[in-house]
Amino acid sequence: MTNMDKLYDSVAKNGPVCVGLDTEISYLPETDTALTAGENIVAFNRRLIDATKGVAGCYKVQIAYYESLGMDGMLAYQQTLKMARASGLPVIADIKRGDIAKTAEMYAKAHFTGDFEADIVTLAPYMGLDSIVPYLPYCKDQGKGVFVLCRTSNPGRMDFEYQTLSDGRTVYTMVGDALTKLGADYMGERGYSSVGLVIGGTTGEEAAEIRDRYKNTFFLIPGYGAQGGKACDIALYMNKGNGGVVNSSRGILMAWKKQPGVAFDEAAYNECVRMREDIQSECNKL
Amino acid sequence: MTNMDKLYDSVAKNGPVCVGLDTEISYLPETDTALTAGENIVAFNRRLIDATKGVAGCYKVQIAYYESLGMDGMLAYQQTLKMARASGLPVIADIKRGDIAKTAEMYAKAHFTGDFEADIVTLAPYMGLDSIVPYLPYCKDQGKGVFVLCRTSNPGRMDFEYQTLSDGRTVYTMVGDALTKLGADYMGERGYSSVGLVIGGTTGEEAAEIRDRYKNTFFLIPGYGAQGGKACDIALYMNKGNGGVVNSSRGILMAWKKQPGVAFDEAAYNECVRMREDIQSECNKL
């Protein structure tokens, strides 16, 4: 069983909320001055994971937040991955690495084994398919998975991703087509490839076309909440409530700010439940 | 004076060789079993930097090799950056990060300050200009620089970078045009922007057009040697011997294998000198 299969089963059981552990020290309601920034973040993440593991489909750890704290942050990253994986839910390392040949092999080793091992990683496609291929032996042999950037949720997606090619396709469609073709040899038991795509949920306009075009592809869907993605749009990118996970980071990590008197972990739990119901109710309407 | 200015001056003084510290443990002629892999690599890098600092234009540290060793590797990365910067030459962190908004701010903080501070970083453009903009305040305020992927040296560059848009440009030209426009506000004293481009040196066919189109853009040129890039092609991407640095990693790190009886650091020095002469003699022919 692949990690993408496990993700499917987890979404079926717990719902499609991907809890984004993009934890910055300023998001914490209080800090212990006897601890480093990284140690404070680990303590926060521990309670957050413990509170949400019954209502989350998976965790996503954004490495940039940890890199920004140097060695202290990298240790916090290692420990956060370990805690998140101990929950039993699939853990996505949001690393967006993209490099070639021997260098890509090194990244694959870095994030699929050892101190920074994750179940699934995010990748960037710009340099071409030889920047993705070195991760595939880990998909084949250990069930690992990748989500490759395709159509993202940021305003800057218009700059390059949305440009039109001479054959009429957009750049993001060219990327999506090539990646799904590559992923066809890595199908799991639940009907989804170990090569998934990052498809932003900030607009519903192209949703039907994208979902139809990439039937056997699991989507990592950012953009809910803070970035303006609405549940009614996001539901269109799912396959009857599965086939995708919907990330929320600040909305969950800082839920305590909108729930006065409620502890941060309980507030995070409440927000996961609210978000899950928001998305599932829209999926049920389709 | 910006770091791109410093790079220009360094190339003028020492030549255009960029020593790539993509150090893997298997590249070392011998290891000390009392030390960790990371510690062995740091000891190797120390001697290599010391031997080459008079004949190198800059250093480039490929973070993937260090990430692959987990926490031990991240410490080696930190120490390697520190040693390389202590040489007085500009140091490029080859991180190829590409993410948006707050996350990009975190990466910029991670690699322009603190434990992992470098002078210049490499970036990936896929997500759009808002994945580049968060690095620019560091260019403005501290003279930092970026090299953004444009036309790379790997075979997979044909997959996406070389595809043709409806306006007739290639994807890589669209990216190069947008980045050089963005970089126009970040000009240094030597006539080059703090926003540079990665332009692979594996083919000379488009060289004249690219060099002419991006006159004020410094190029990081991979692909020499192992990847098949010839000095006669690479010279075409330079501007009269400057305006670019030419990376070699394995060719320098493992030069000792082709120079029997010569210590690895001396062999690396010899290879830097040979490579510099190879490139400069071709530049002089133009």
mmCIF file with all atom_site columns, N, CA and C in Angstrom, chain A residues 95-98 121-125 131-132 135 146-149 198:
data_model
loop_
_atom_site.group_PDB
_atom_site.id
_atom_site.type_symbol
_atom_site.label_atom_id
_atom_site.label_alt_id
_atom_site.label_comp_id
_atom_site.label_asym_id
_atom_site.label_entity_id
_atom_site.label_seq_id
_atom_site.pdbx_PDB_ins_code
_atom_site.Cartn_x
_atom_site.Cartn_y
_atom_site.Cartn_z
_atom_site.occupancy
_atom_site.B_iso_or_equiv
_atom_site.pdbx_formal_charge
_atom_site.auth_seq_id
_atom_site.auth_comp_id
_atom_site.auth_asym_id
_atom_site.auth_atom_id
_atom_site.pdbx_PDB_model_num
ATOM 1  N N  . ILE A 1 95  ? 8.665  20.943 0.813   1.00 0.00 ? 95  ILE A N  1
ATOM 2  C CA . ILE A 1 95  ? 10.047 21.369 0.578   1.00 0.00 ? 95  ILE A CA 1
ATOM 3  C C  . ILE A 1 95  ? 10.215 22.006 -0.801  1.00 0.00 ? 95  ILE A C  1
ATOM 4  N N  . LYS A 1 96  ? 9.308  21.715 -1.723  1.00 0.00 ? 96  LYS A N  1
ATOM 5  C CA . LYS A 1 96  ? 9.348  22.271 -3.084  1.00 0.00 ? 96  LYS A CA 1
ATOM 6  C C  . LYS A 1 96  ? 10.752 22.251 -3.685  1.00 0.00 ? 96  LYS A C  1
ATOM 7  N N  . ARG A 1 97  ? 11.485 21.181 -3.477  1.00 0.00 ? 97  ARG A N  1
ATOM 8  C CA . ARG A 1 97  ? 12.807 21.068 -4.057  1.00 0.00 ? 97  ARG A CA 1
ATOM 9  C C  . ARG A 1 97  ? 12.687 20.820 -5.553  1.00 0.00 ? 97  ARG A C  1
ATOM 10 N N  . GLY A 1 98  ? 13.679 21.269 -6.289  1.00 0.00 ? 98  GLY A N  1
ATOM 11 C CA . GLY A 1 98  ? 13.698 21.048 -7.724  1.00 0.00 ? 98  GLY A CA 1
ATOM 12 C C  . GLY A 1 98  ? 15.125 21.169 -8.211  1.00 0.00 ? 98  GLY A C  1
ATOM 13 N N  . VAL A 1 121 ? 6.647  14.231 -0.346  1.00 0.00 ? 121 VAL A N  1
ATOM 14 C CA . VAL A 1 121 ? 7.273  15.552 -0.428  1.00 0.00 ? 121 VAL A CA 1
ATOM 15 C C  . VAL A 1 121 ? 6.673  16.356 -1.577  1.00 0.00 ? 121 VAL A C  1
ATOM 16 N N  . THR A 1 122 ? 6.773  17.677 -1.477  1.00 0.00 ? 122 THR A N  1
ATOM 17 C CA . THR A 1 122 ? 6.386  18.531 -2.599  1.00 0.00 ? 122 THR A CA 1
ATOM 18 C C  . THR A 1 122 ? 7.636  18.856 -3.422  1.00 0.00 ? 122 THR A C  1
ATOM 19 N N  . LEU A 1 123 ? 7.454  18.965 -4.746  1.00 0.00 ? 123 LEU A N  1
ATOM 20 C CA . LEU A 1 123 ? 8.563  19.215 -5.678  1.00 0.00 ? 123 LEU A CA 1
ATOM 21 C C  . LEU A 1 123 ? 8.195  20.324 -6.668  1.00 0.00 ? 123 LEU A C  1
ATOM 22 N N  . ALA A 1 124 ? 9.235  20.940 -7.236  1.00 0.00 ? 124 ALA A N  1
ATOM 23 C CA . ALA A 1 124 ? 9.057  21.989 -8.250  1.00 0.00 ? 124 ALA A CA 1
ATOM 24 C C  . ALA A 1 124 ? 9.497  21.460 -9.611  1.00 0.00 ? 124 ALA A C  1
ATOM 25 N N  . PRO A 1 125 ? 8.720  21.726 -10.675 1.00 0.00 ? 125 PRO A N  1
ATOM 26 C CA . PRO A 1 125 ? 8.951  21.051 -11.956 1.00 0.00 ? 125 PRO A CA 1
ATOM 27 C C  . PRO A 1 125 ? 9.806  21.797 -12.979 1.00 0.00 ? 125 PRO A C  1
ATOM 28 N N  . SER A 1 131 ? 14.184 16.165 -13.061 1.00 0.00 ? 131 SER A N  1
ATOM 29 C CA . SER A 1 131 ? 14.227 16.672 -11.681 1.00 0.00 ? 131 SER A CA 1
ATOM 30 C C  . SER A 1 131 ? 13.192 15.974 -10.797 1.00 0.00 ? 131 SER A C  1
ATOM 31 N N  . ILE A 1 132 ? 12.363 15.131 -11.390 1.00 0.00 ? 132 ILE A N  1
ATOM 32 C CA . ILE A 1 132 ? 11.326 14.392 -10.649 1.00 0.00 ? 132 ILE A CA 1
ATOM 33 C C  . ILE A 1 132 ? 11.687 12.897 -10.568 1.00 0.00 ? 132 ILE A C  1
ATOM 34 N N  . TYR A 1 135 ? 13.129 10.675 -7.576  1.00 0.00 ? 135 TYR A N  1
ATOM 35 C CA . TYR A 1 135 ? 12.306 10.373 -6.404  1.00 0.00 ? 135 TYR A CA 1
ATOM 36 C C  . TYR A 1 135 ? 11.492 9.092  -6.601  1.00 0.00 ? 135 TYR A C  1
ATOM 37 N N  . VAL A 1 146 ? 4.944  11.971 -4.105  1.00 0.00 ? 146 VAL A N  1
ATOM 38 C CA . VAL A 1 146 ? 5.328  13.366 -4.361  1.00 0.00 ? 146 VAL A CA 1
ATOM 39 C C  . VAL A 1 146 ? 4.106  14.158 -4.823  1.00 0.00 ? 146 VAL A C  1
ATOM 40 N N  . PHE A 1 147 ? 4.076  15.430 -4.460  1.00 0.00 ? 147 PHE A N  1
ATOM 41 C CA . PHE A 1 147 ? 3.122  16.383 -5.028  1.00 0.00 ? 147 PHE A CA 1
ATOM 42 C C  . PHE A 1 147 ? 3.945  17.427 -5.778  1.00 0.00 ? 147 PHE A C  1
ATOM 43 N N  . VAL A 1 148 ? 3.742  17.501 -7.087  1.00 0.00 ? 148 VAL A N  1
ATOM 44 C CA . VAL A 1 148 ? 4.534  18.433 -7.893  1.00 0.00 ? 148 VAL A CA 1
ATOM 45 C C  . VAL A 1 148 ? 3.706  19.700 -8.156  1.00 0.00 ? 148 VAL A C  1
ATOM 46 N N  . LEU A 1 149 ? 4.341  20.849 -8.045  1.00 0.00 ? 149 LEU A N  1
ATOM 47 C CA . LEU A 1 149 ? 3.668  22.120 -8.315  1.00 0.00 ? 149 LEU A CA 1
ATOM 48 C C  . LEU A 1 149 ? 3.078  22.110 -9.716  1.00 0.00 ? 149 LEU A C  1
ATOM 49 N N  . VAL A 1 198 ? 0.088  19.705 -7.005  1.00 0.00 ? 198 VAL A N  1
ATOM 50 C CA . VAL A 1 198 ? -0.372 20.836 -6.193  1.00 0.00 ? 198 VAL A CA 1
ATOM 51 C C  . VAL A 1 198 ? -1.300 21.681 -7.064  1.00 0.00 ? 198 VAL A C  1
#
